[in-house]
Amino acid sequence: MGRFIGILLLIGYHSLPQEEINWYLDKDISCPIARDSMSGLQYRNMKQNLHLADNSEINNSDKLYKVKLYLNLLNRKFQQFGIEESHDLSK
């Protein structure tokens, strides 16, 4: 599961026109980290079958309903690191 989440984050940053390009063998366009971590078939299966919410209780007024609980968990985890008031980029 950790590799899957990592690939999702990486693919969000390393955007390509089609998701499956990340698993191509061409070094100039593919994403070797994703390809070496998990097969494209495993990734697609996990993406199709992973559900974060109960679809029988859909809240149509909340566009983030399906990921809301997971987002709240991530926000709590990220807040543990704190927020710096200023950042010195010269270091």
GROMACS .gro file of C-alpha atoms in nm, residues 17-78:
model
   62
   17PRO     CA    1  -0.032   1.268  -2.102
   18GLN     CA    2  -0.124   0.907  -2.021
   19GLU     CA    3  -0.073   0.728  -1.692
   20GLU     CA    4   0.057   0.407  -1.848
   21ILE     CA    5   0.357   0.591  -1.997
   22ASN     CA    6   0.510   0.578  -1.649
   23TRP     CA    7   0.568   0.205  -1.705
   24TYR     CA    8   0.720   0.231  -2.056
   25LEU     CA    9   1.077   0.110  -2.097
   26ASP     CA   10   1.188   0.435  -2.271
   27LYS     CA   11   1.417   0.610  -2.024
   28ASP     CA   12   1.345   0.959  -2.157
   29ILE     CA   13   0.970   0.956  -2.088
   30SER     CA   14   0.898   0.684  -1.834
   31CYS     CA   15   0.920   0.695  -1.457
   32PRO     CA   16   1.167   0.425  -1.352
   33ILE     CA   17   1.083   0.466  -0.983
   34ALA     CA   18   0.718   0.375  -1.047
   35ARG     CA   19   0.810   0.099  -1.291
   36ASP     CA   20   1.063  -0.059  -1.053
   37SER     CA   21   0.831  -0.033  -0.750
   38MET     CA   22   0.521  -0.200  -0.890
   39SER     CA   23   0.402  -0.338  -1.222
   40GLY     CA   24   0.155  -0.133  -1.422
   41LEU     CA   25  -0.100  -0.412  -1.390
   42GLN     CA   26  -0.069  -0.419  -1.009
   43TYR     CA   27  -0.105  -0.039  -0.999
   44ARG     CA   28  -0.417  -0.041  -1.219
   45ASN     CA   29  -0.576  -0.321  -1.014
   46MET     CA   30  -0.514  -0.137  -0.687
   47LYS     CA   31  -0.645   0.189  -0.832
   48GLN     CA   32  -0.963   0.021  -0.959
   49ASN     CA   33  -1.034  -0.169  -0.638
   50LEU     CA   34  -0.931   0.074  -0.365
   51HIS     CA   35  -1.233   0.237  -0.201
   52LEU     CA   36  -1.201   0.492   0.076
   53ALA     CA   37  -1.572   0.544   0.142
   54ASP     CA   38  -1.898   0.353   0.152
   55ASN     CA   39  -2.078   0.425  -0.177
   56SER     CA   40  -2.417   0.347  -0.020
   57GLU     CA   41  -2.388   0.665   0.190
   58ILE     CA   42  -2.284   0.911  -0.082
   59ASN     CA   43  -2.311   1.280   0.008
   60ASN     CA   44  -2.376   1.459  -0.323
   61SER     CA   45  -2.320   1.803  -0.171
   62ASP     CA   46  -1.957   1.725  -0.081
   63LYS     CA   47  -1.736   1.675  -0.386
   64LEU     CA   48  -1.457   1.532  -0.172
   65TYR     CA   49  -1.685   1.284   0.005
   66LYS     CA   50  -1.504   0.971  -0.111
   67VAL     CA   51  -1.165   1.090   0.014
   68LYS     CA   52  -1.271   1.316   0.303
   69LEU     CA   53  -1.182   1.074   0.585
   70TYR     CA   54  -0.843   1.002   0.428
   71LEU     CA   55  -0.775   1.375   0.372
   72ASN     CA   56  -0.857   1.447   0.737
   73LEU     CA   57  -0.616   1.174   0.847
   74LEU     CA   58  -0.341   1.312   0.622
   75ASN     CA   59  -0.400   1.667   0.748
   76ARG     CA   60  -0.365   1.553   1.110
   77LYS     CA   61  -0.043   1.369   1.026
   78PHE     CA   62   0.101   1.665   0.833
   0.00000   0.00000   0.00000
